[in-house]
Amino acid sequence: MLRLAPAGARAIVDMSYARHFLDFQGSDIPRAMQKLVVTQLSPNFREAVTLRRDCPVPLPGDGDLLVRNRFVGVNASDINYSAGRYDPSVKTPFDVGFEGVGEVVALGLSASARYTVGQAVAYMAPGSFAEYTVVPAGAAAPVASLRPQYVTLPVSATTAYISLNELGGLSEGTKVLVTAAAGGTGQFAVQLAKKAKCHVIGTCSSDEKSAFLKSIGCDRPINYTTEPVSTVLKQEYPAGVDVIYESVGGAMFDLAVDALAIKGRLIVIGFVSGYQTPTGLSPVKAGTLPAKLLKKSASVRGFFLNHSLSKYQAAMDHLLKMYAGGDLVCKVDLGDRSAEGRFIGLESVFRAVDYMYMGKNTGKIVVELSRSVSSKL
């Protein structure tokens, strides 16, 4: 059974009639939609991805939601996905995009136990760069409204929350360094570390980003275009840093290793400086790493969100409560300051990815899709 939203009414129809129902002229769900599709494996997003304009709207299964997307999030790892790096066996074409916020317009019978047509949700599921996405009910979370700030939570905020809880060992007075601190996930690492009463250092690339970091509680922003990070750390933190939340890779990773305190913990959540290269990697001084870690009884741990899905829903619930209570800033960058203006429509995802790799964004990059005329959210 499938629950759908025809114009002005709700209905339950048998799955065998579902496609006919979606095609019905009175329904506000169209027959076709636009979506982005990876048609060639490449870390060059523009080469890898094609905007297709006449794709069938997918059908949700029994435990699924069909979400009409209003906002979708852009991640540095989108180009890893388009290059096929997460699954070497993947074959083109395949959908792209990791997260979104939108309105439930149809759902399976089992999913209707928790959700209703017309409800706003945030979700993490593949294929969000589309006008409509099928989302497993368990991968979604109800939200109060269709606001872009909710896009920051499913991937960026949960990555920071779960990784720091699992690997950070944060306590009052812990010195925490966050690289790319004014970005999509860095902003949350800064805030969550401050909530744990840590001393937080954050790297960024402009005075504007530095000011943003100060506004969310960062104790020592470092604009690396005007201050060498290594010099600041050696002079102001000669005993080293206890925890490093690292997403840049390459030379920044090497610097982070050298900056660790005794029993310091380096959490690798990415290495964005290498993603655009053919290998996806930036060179690091791996040959000296064992000796450096041994000398300090230090550790390097990787964190990939998909390996902690058992803790995902609790993390989302907690973060949503923090945001609702005014205890969490969810900074979004909608592209208003980009050369061509705000990111609106799926075609602007290409610009948004370029904008990210130029290091222009403050906060999470979010693309707005056109609002449905019939939506009341």
Short mmCIF file of C-alpha atoms in Angstrom, two decimals:
data_model
loop_
_atom_site.label_atom_id
_atom_site.label_comp_id
_atom_site.label_asym_id
_atom_site.label_seq_id
_atom_site.Cartn_x
_atom_site.Cartn_y
_atom_site.Cartn_z
CA MET A 1 0.00 0.00 0.00
CA LEU A 2 1.14 3.53 -0.75
CA ARG A 3 -0.13 6.79 0.66
CA LEU A 4 -0.03 9.72 -1.78
CA ALA A 5 -1.02 13.36 -1.95
CA PRO A 6 -3.42 14.22 -4.77
CA ALA A 7 -4.49 17.83 -5.03
CA GLY A 8 -6.62 18.67 -2.03
CA ALA A 9 -6.93 15.10 -0.74
CA ARG A 10 -5.11 12.05 0.59
CA ALA A 11 -5.56 8.50 -0.55
CA ILE A 12 -4.25 4.98 -0.03
CA VAL A 13 -3.86 2.95 -3.17
CA ASP A 14 -2.52 -0.49 -3.96
CA MET A 15 1.08 -0.50 -5.26
CA SER A 16 -0.05 -1.97 -8.58
CA TYR A 17 -1.94 1.27 -9.26
CA ALA A 18 0.71 3.58 -7.83
CA ARG A 19 2.32 4.63 -11.10
CA HIS A 20 -1.08 5.35 -12.63
CA PHE A 21 -1.95 7.40 -9.58
CA LEU A 22 1.23 9.42 -9.83
CA ASP A 23 0.38 10.17 -13.45
CA PHE A 24 -3.12 11.32 -12.58
CA GLN A 25 -3.74 14.87 -13.76
CA GLY A 26 -5.20 15.94 -10.42
CA SER A 27 -2.16 14.94 -8.40
CA ASP A 28 0.42 17.56 -7.43
CA ILE A 29 3.16 14.96 -7.98
CA PRO A 30 4.36 15.17 -11.60
CA ARG A 31 5.23 12.29 -13.86
CA ALA A 32 8.80 13.49 -14.45
CA MET A 33 11.47 15.39 -12.57
CA GLN A 34 14.98 16.76 -12.84
CA LYS A 35 17.95 15.21 -11.08
CA LEU A 36 21.74 15.11 -11.21
CA VAL A 37 23.27 11.83 -12.34
CA VAL A 38 26.89 10.66 -12.41
CA THR A 39 27.48 9.58 -16.00
CA GLN A 40 31.29 9.44 -15.93
CA LEU A 41 33.54 8.60 -12.97
CA SER A 42 35.65 11.65 -12.21
CA PRO A 43 36.58 13.93 -9.29
CA ASN A 44 35.79 16.81 -11.65
CA PHE A 45 32.14 17.31 -10.75
CA ARG A 46 31.30 19.14 -13.97
CA GLU A 47 32.77 16.32 -16.06
CA ALA A 48 31.23 13.56 -13.96
CA VAL A 49 27.67 14.79 -13.51
CA THR A 50 24.81 15.46 -15.92
CA LEU A 51 21.54 17.30 -15.23
CA ARG A 52 18.75 15.10 -16.56
CA ARG A 53 15.43 16.85 -17.04
CA ASP A 54 12.94 14.08 -17.80
CA CYS A 55 13.43 11.35 -15.20
CA PRO A 56 10.51 9.38 -13.77
CA VAL A 57 9.51 10.35 -10.25
CA PRO A 58 10.49 7.34 -8.09
CA LEU A 59 8.03 5.31 -6.01
CA PRO A 60 8.57 4.83 -2.27
CA GLY A 61 8.54 1.32 -0.92
CA ASP A 62 6.60 0.17 2.12
CA GLY A 63 9.05 1.72 4.61
CA ASP A 64 9.97 4.76 2.52
CA LEU A 65 9.08 8.41 2.10
CA LEU A 66 8.91 10.30 -1.17
CA VAL A 67 10.34 13.73 -0.36
CA ARG A 68 9.95 16.82 -2.51
CA ASN A 69 13.28 18.53 -1.87
CA ARG A 70 13.37 22.19 -0.94
CA PHE A 71 17.02 22.50 0.18
CA VAL A 72 19.98 20.19 -0.48
CA GLY A 73 23.46 20.22 1.01
CA VAL A 74 26.80 20.30 -0.78
CA ASN A 75 29.71 18.36 0.69
CA ALA A 76 33.40 18.23 -0.19
CA SER A 77 32.99 14.47 -0.54
CA ASP A 78 30.47 14.86 -3.36
CA ILE A 79 33.41 14.65 -5.76
CA ASN A 80 34.71 11.52 -4.05
CA TYR A 81 31.30 10.01 -4.68
CA SER A 82 31.26 11.13 -8.30
CA ALA A 83 34.70 9.55 -8.74
CA GLY A 84 33.41 6.21 -7.42
CA ARG A 85 35.89 6.18 -4.54
CA TYR A 86 33.49 4.86 -1.91
CA ASP A 87 32.51 1.82 -3.94
CA PRO A 88 35.02 0.65 -6.57
CA SER A 89 32.41 -1.67 -8.09
CA VAL A 90 29.92 1.13 -8.82
CA LYS A 91 28.74 1.50 -12.40
CA THR A 92 27.40 4.65 -14.02
CA PRO A 93 24.84 6.09 -14.17
CA PHE A 94 23.99 6.66 -10.51
CA ASP A 95 22.39 9.41 -8.44
CA VAL A 96 24.38 11.87 -6.35
CA GLY A 97 23.87 14.09 -3.29
CA PHE A 98 23.82 13.04 0.36
CA GLU A 99 21.23 15.09 2.25
CA GLY A 100 18.24 17.34 2.01
CA VAL A 101 15.26 19.01 3.62
CA GLY A 102 11.86 18.71 2.07
CA GLU A 103 8.20 17.81 2.30
CA VAL A 104 6.80 14.29 2.41
CA VAL A 105 4.47 13.94 -0.58
CA ALA A 106 3.97 10.15 -0.56
CA LEU A 107 4.91 7.26 1.70
CA GLY A 108 4.60 3.54 2.19
CA LEU A 109 2.13 2.06 4.62
CA SER A 110 4.75 1.10 7.21
CA ALA A 111 6.31 4.55 7.00
CA SER A 112 2.90 6.12 7.68
CA ALA A 113 3.14 4.87 11.28
CA ARG A 114 5.68 7.65 11.93
CA TYR A 115 5.18 10.21 9.17
CA THR A 116 2.37 11.94 7.33
CA VAL A 117 1.96 13.52 3.93
CA GLY A 118 2.84 17.21 4.16
CA GLN A 119 5.36 16.79 6.96
CA ALA A 120 8.76 18.53 6.79
CA VAL A 121 11.80 16.27 7.19
CA ALA A 122 15.58 16.41 7.10
CA TYR A 123 17.36 13.30 5.87
CA MET A 124 20.60 11.61 4.89
CA ALA A 125 20.17 9.37 1.84
CA PRO A 126 21.84 9.05 -1.56
CA GLY A 127 20.29 10.88 -4.49
CA SER A 128 19.34 14.18 -2.86
CA PHE A 129 20.38 16.23 -5.89
CA ALA A 130 16.93 15.74 -7.36
CA GLU A 131 13.51 17.34 -7.22
CA TYR A 132 12.16 14.20 -5.50
CA THR A 133 14.06 11.60 -3.48
CA VAL A 134 12.98 8.29 -1.98
CA VAL A 135 14.16 8.23 1.62
CA PRO A 136 13.99 5.28 4.04
CA ALA A 137 11.87 6.42 6.98
CA GLY A 138 14.70 5.51 9.35
CA ALA A 139 17.05 7.93 7.56
CA ALA A 140 14.74 10.91 8.08
CA ALA A 141 13.94 13.15 11.02
CA PRO A 142 10.88 15.38 11.43
CA VAL A 143 11.69 19.09 11.50
CA ALA A 144 9.60 22.11 12.36
CA SER A 145 9.68 23.74 8.93
CA LEU A 146 11.48 23.83 5.59
CA ARG A 147 14.47 25.88 6.71
CA PRO A 148 17.95 25.62 5.15
CA GLN A 149 19.56 25.43 8.59
CA TYR A 150 18.22 21.90 9.01
CA VAL A 151 20.39 20.75 6.08
CA THR A 152 23.46 21.26 8.25
CA LEU A 153 22.47 18.51 10.67
CA PRO A 154 22.18 15.13 8.87
CA VAL A 155 25.83 14.89 7.73
CA SER A 156 27.94 17.80 8.97
CA ALA A 157 26.69 18.14 12.54
CA THR A 158 26.28 14.41 13.19
CA THR A 159 29.83 13.78 11.97
CA ALA A 160 31.18 16.25 14.52
CA TYR A 161 28.90 15.09 17.32
CA ILE A 162 29.48 11.35 17.01
CA SER A 163 33.20 11.51 16.26
CA LEU A 164 33.99 13.82 19.15
CA ASN A 165 31.88 11.72 21.53
CA GLU A 166 33.45 8.46 20.38
CA LEU A 167 37.05 9.53 19.87
CA GLY A 168 37.61 12.94 21.41
CA GLY A 169 37.56 12.21 25.13
CA LEU A 170 36.66 15.84 25.73
CA SER A 171 36.65 17.34 29.20
CA GLU A 172 36.98 20.75 30.78
CA GLY A 173 40.22 22.43 29.75
CA THR A 174 41.01 20.09 26.86
CA LYS A 175 42.79 21.97 24.07
CA VAL A 176 41.05 21.28 20.75
CA LEU A 177 42.22 22.33 17.30
CA VAL A 178 39.66 22.33 14.48
CA THR A 179 40.93 22.70 10.92
CA ALA A 180 38.63 24.30 8.31
CA ALA A 181 36.76 25.47 11.38
CA ALA A 182 34.36 27.83 9.59
CA GLY A 183 33.14 25.15 7.18
CA GLY A 184 30.14 22.87 7.19
CA THR A 185 31.30 20.42 9.85
CA GLY A 186 34.05 22.51 11.48
CA GLN A 187 31.50 24.99 12.87
CA PHE A 188 29.92 22.17 14.86
CA ALA A 189 33.20 20.76 16.13
CA VAL A 190 33.97 24.22 17.52
CA GLN A 191 30.60 24.60 19.22
CA LEU A 192 30.42 21.09 20.64
CA ALA A 193 33.94 21.37 22.05
CA LYS A 194 33.00 24.65 23.69
CA LYS A 195 29.90 23.02 25.18
CA ALA A 196 32.31 20.53 26.77
CA LYS A 197 34.23 23.49 28.26
CA CYS A 198 37.27 22.98 26.08
CA HIS A 199 39.72 25.60 24.83
CA VAL A 200 39.18 25.74 21.06
CA ILE A 201 41.55 26.82 18.30
CA GLY A 202 40.21 27.07 14.76
CA THR A 203 41.93 27.55 11.41
CA CYS A 204 40.29 29.52 8.59
CA SER A 205 41.17 31.51 5.48
CA SER A 206 39.79 35.03 6.00
CA ASP A 207 39.11 37.71 8.58
CA GLU A 208 35.38 37.29 7.94
CA LYS A 209 35.60 33.61 8.83
CA SER A 210 37.71 34.45 11.85
CA ALA A 211 34.99 36.82 13.06
CA PHE A 212 32.39 34.10 12.59
CA LEU A 213 34.49 31.68 14.63
CA LYS A 214 34.74 34.21 17.45
CA SER A 215 30.96 34.63 17.34
CA ILE A 216 30.44 30.91 18.03
CA GLY A 217 32.92 30.83 20.89
CA CYS A 218 36.25 29.90 19.29
CA ASP A 219 39.00 31.00 21.69
CA ARG A 220 41.76 31.38 19.12
CA PRO A 221 40.84 31.69 15.45
CA ILE A 222 43.87 31.49 13.14
CA ASN A 223 43.56 33.07 9.71
CA TYR A 224 46.30 31.09 8.00
CA THR A 225 46.55 33.64 5.17
CA THR A 226 47.97 36.17 7.64
CA GLU A 227 49.40 33.96 10.43
CA PRO A 228 51.36 30.73 9.94
CA VAL A 229 49.46 28.05 11.86
CA SER A 230 52.63 26.21 12.91
CA THR A 231 54.13 29.41 14.35
CA VAL A 232 51.02 30.23 16.36
CA LEU A 233 50.80 26.73 17.77
CA LYS A 234 54.49 26.56 18.72
CA GLN A 235 54.44 29.98 20.38
CA GLU A 236 51.05 29.87 22.10
CA TYR A 237 50.65 26.12 22.73
CA PRO A 238 54.18 24.84 23.30
CA ALA A 239 52.95 21.73 25.14
CA GLY A 240 50.81 20.78 22.15
CA VAL A 241 47.12 20.25 21.53
CA ASP A 242 45.09 17.43 23.07
CA VAL A 243 42.54 16.81 20.30
CA ILE A 244 42.65 17.76 16.62
CA TYR A 245 39.57 17.54 14.38
CA GLU A 246 41.19 17.39 10.95
CA SER A 247 39.58 17.57 7.52
CA VAL A 248 42.18 19.21 5.27
CA GLY A 249 44.94 16.64 4.85
CA GLY A 250 48.34 17.06 3.20
CA ALA A 251 50.56 19.68 4.83
CA MET A 252 47.85 20.48 7.41
CA PHE A 253 47.79 16.83 8.50
CA ASP A 254 51.58 16.86 8.93
CA LEU A 255 51.34 20.07 10.93
CA ALA A 256 48.61 18.54 13.08
CA VAL A 257 50.73 15.47 13.87
CA ASP A 258 53.58 17.72 14.98
CA ALA A 259 51.20 19.78 17.14
CA LEU A 260 49.85 16.85 19.18
CA ALA A 261 50.40 16.90 22.92
CA ILE A 262 51.43 13.88 24.96
CA LYS A 263 48.61 11.32 24.53
CA GLY A 264 47.06 13.64 21.93
CA ARG A 265 44.30 12.40 19.64
CA LEU A 266 44.07 13.30 15.97
CA ILE A 267 40.66 12.59 14.42
CA VAL A 268 40.70 12.43 10.62
CA ILE A 269 37.26 13.13 9.15
CA GLY A 270 38.54 14.01 5.68
CA PHE A 271 41.43 15.30 3.57
CA VAL A 272 39.77 17.78 1.26
CA SER A 273 43.04 19.15 -0.13
CA GLY A 274 43.47 15.93 -2.08
CA TYR A 275 39.98 15.22 -3.33
CA GLN A 276 40.44 16.97 -6.68
CA THR A 277 43.58 14.99 -7.54
CA PRO A 278 43.48 11.75 -9.58
CA THR A 279 44.23 9.66 -6.48
CA GLY A 280 42.07 11.67 -4.09
CA LEU A 281 45.05 12.07 -1.75
CA SER A 282 47.52 14.76 -0.74
CA PRO A 283 51.04 13.58 0.15
CA VAL A 284 51.81 13.27 3.86
CA LYS A 285 54.96 12.38 5.77
CA ALA A 286 53.79 8.86 6.52
CA GLY A 287 57.30 7.48 6.91
CA THR A 288 57.88 9.41 10.14
CA LEU A 289 54.37 8.95 11.52
CA PRO A 290 54.98 5.82 13.67
CA ALA A 291 57.96 7.41 15.41
CA LYS A 292 56.12 10.66 16.06
CA LEU A 293 53.10 8.88 17.53
CA LEU A 294 55.26 6.61 19.69
CA LYS A 295 57.27 9.54 21.02
CA LYS A 296 54.09 11.18 22.31
CA SER A 297 51.93 8.10 23.02
CA ALA A 298 49.59 9.80 20.57
CA SER A 299 47.00 8.37 18.20
CA VAL A 300 45.44 8.99 14.81
CA ARG A 301 41.92 7.74 14.26
CA GLY A 302 39.73 7.93 11.18
CA PHE A 303 35.99 8.55 11.35
CA PHE A 304 33.49 7.73 8.60
CA LEU A 305 29.86 8.46 9.48
CA ASN A 306 28.45 5.36 7.80
CA HIS A 307 30.29 3.18 10.33
CA SER A 308 28.39 4.75 13.25
CA LEU A 309 24.80 4.60 12.02
CA SER A 310 23.68 2.85 15.21
CA LYS A 311 24.26 6.17 16.99
CA TYR A 312 22.92 8.36 14.21
CA GLN A 313 19.29 8.81 15.26
CA ALA A 314 20.17 9.68 18.85
CA ALA A 315 22.68 12.21 17.56
CA MET A 316 20.11 13.81 15.26
CA ASP A 317 17.55 13.99 18.05
CA HIS A 318 20.04 15.69 20.36
CA LEU A 319 21.22 18.17 17.73
CA LEU A 320 17.65 19.06 16.76
CA LYS A 321 16.87 19.78 20.41
CA MET A 322 19.99 21.94 20.69
CA TYR A 323 19.01 23.96 17.62
CA ALA A 324 15.39 24.32 18.74
CA GLY A 325 16.59 25.55 22.13
CA GLY A 326 18.91 28.14 20.62
CA ASP A 327 22.01 26.26 21.80
CA LEU A 328 23.44 25.54 18.34
CA VAL A 329 24.28 27.91 15.49
CA CYS A 330 23.68 26.29 12.09
CA LYS A 331 25.44 28.64 9.69
CA VAL A 332 24.49 28.20 6.04
CA ASP A 333 25.96 29.73 2.90
CA LEU A 334 23.35 30.04 0.15
CA GLY A 335 25.78 31.63 -2.29
CA ASP A 336 24.50 35.18 -2.00
CA ARG A 337 28.07 36.48 -2.28
CA SER A 338 29.06 34.24 -5.18
CA ALA A 339 29.69 35.82 -8.58
CA GLU A 340 26.34 34.69 -10.02
CA GLY A 341 24.32 35.04 -6.84
CA ARG A 342 22.33 32.63 -4.72
CA PHE A 343 22.41 28.91 -5.48
CA ILE A 344 18.89 28.22 -6.76
CA GLY A 345 17.95 25.15 -8.77
CA LEU A 346 19.78 21.91 -9.45
CA GLU A 347 21.83 23.54 -12.20
CA SER A 348 23.48 25.71 -9.52
CA VAL A 349 24.91 22.67 -7.69
CA PHE A 350 27.82 22.81 -10.14
CA ARG A 351 28.56 26.40 -9.12
CA ALA A 352 28.18 25.49 -5.47
CA VAL A 353 30.79 22.73 -5.71
CA ASP A 354 33.20 25.15 -7.45
CA TYR A 355 32.51 27.74 -4.75
CA MET A 356 33.40 25.22 -2.04
CA TYR A 357 36.69 24.29 -3.65
CA MET A 358 37.62 27.95 -3.99
CA GLY A 359 37.32 28.11 -0.19
CA LYS A 360 34.68 30.84 -0.33
CA ASN A 361 32.01 29.43 1.97
CA THR A 362 31.35 30.26 5.58
CA GLY A 363 29.22 27.49 7.05
CA LYS A 364 27.42 24.77 5.13
CA ILE A 365 26.77 25.31 1.43
CA VAL A 366 23.08 24.86 0.69
CA VAL A 367 21.25 24.93 -2.65
CA GLU A 368 17.62 26.00 -2.73
CA LEU A 369 15.20 24.23 -5.05
CA SER A 370 12.05 25.91 -6.28
CA ARG A 371 9.16 25.99 -3.87
CA SER A 372 6.08 23.99 -4.84
CA VAL A 373 3.02 26.14 -5.44
CA SER A 374 0.91 23.69 -3.43
CA SER A 375 3.25 23.43 -0.47
CA LYS A 376 2.04 25.01 2.77
CA LEU A 377 5.38 24.64 4.56
#
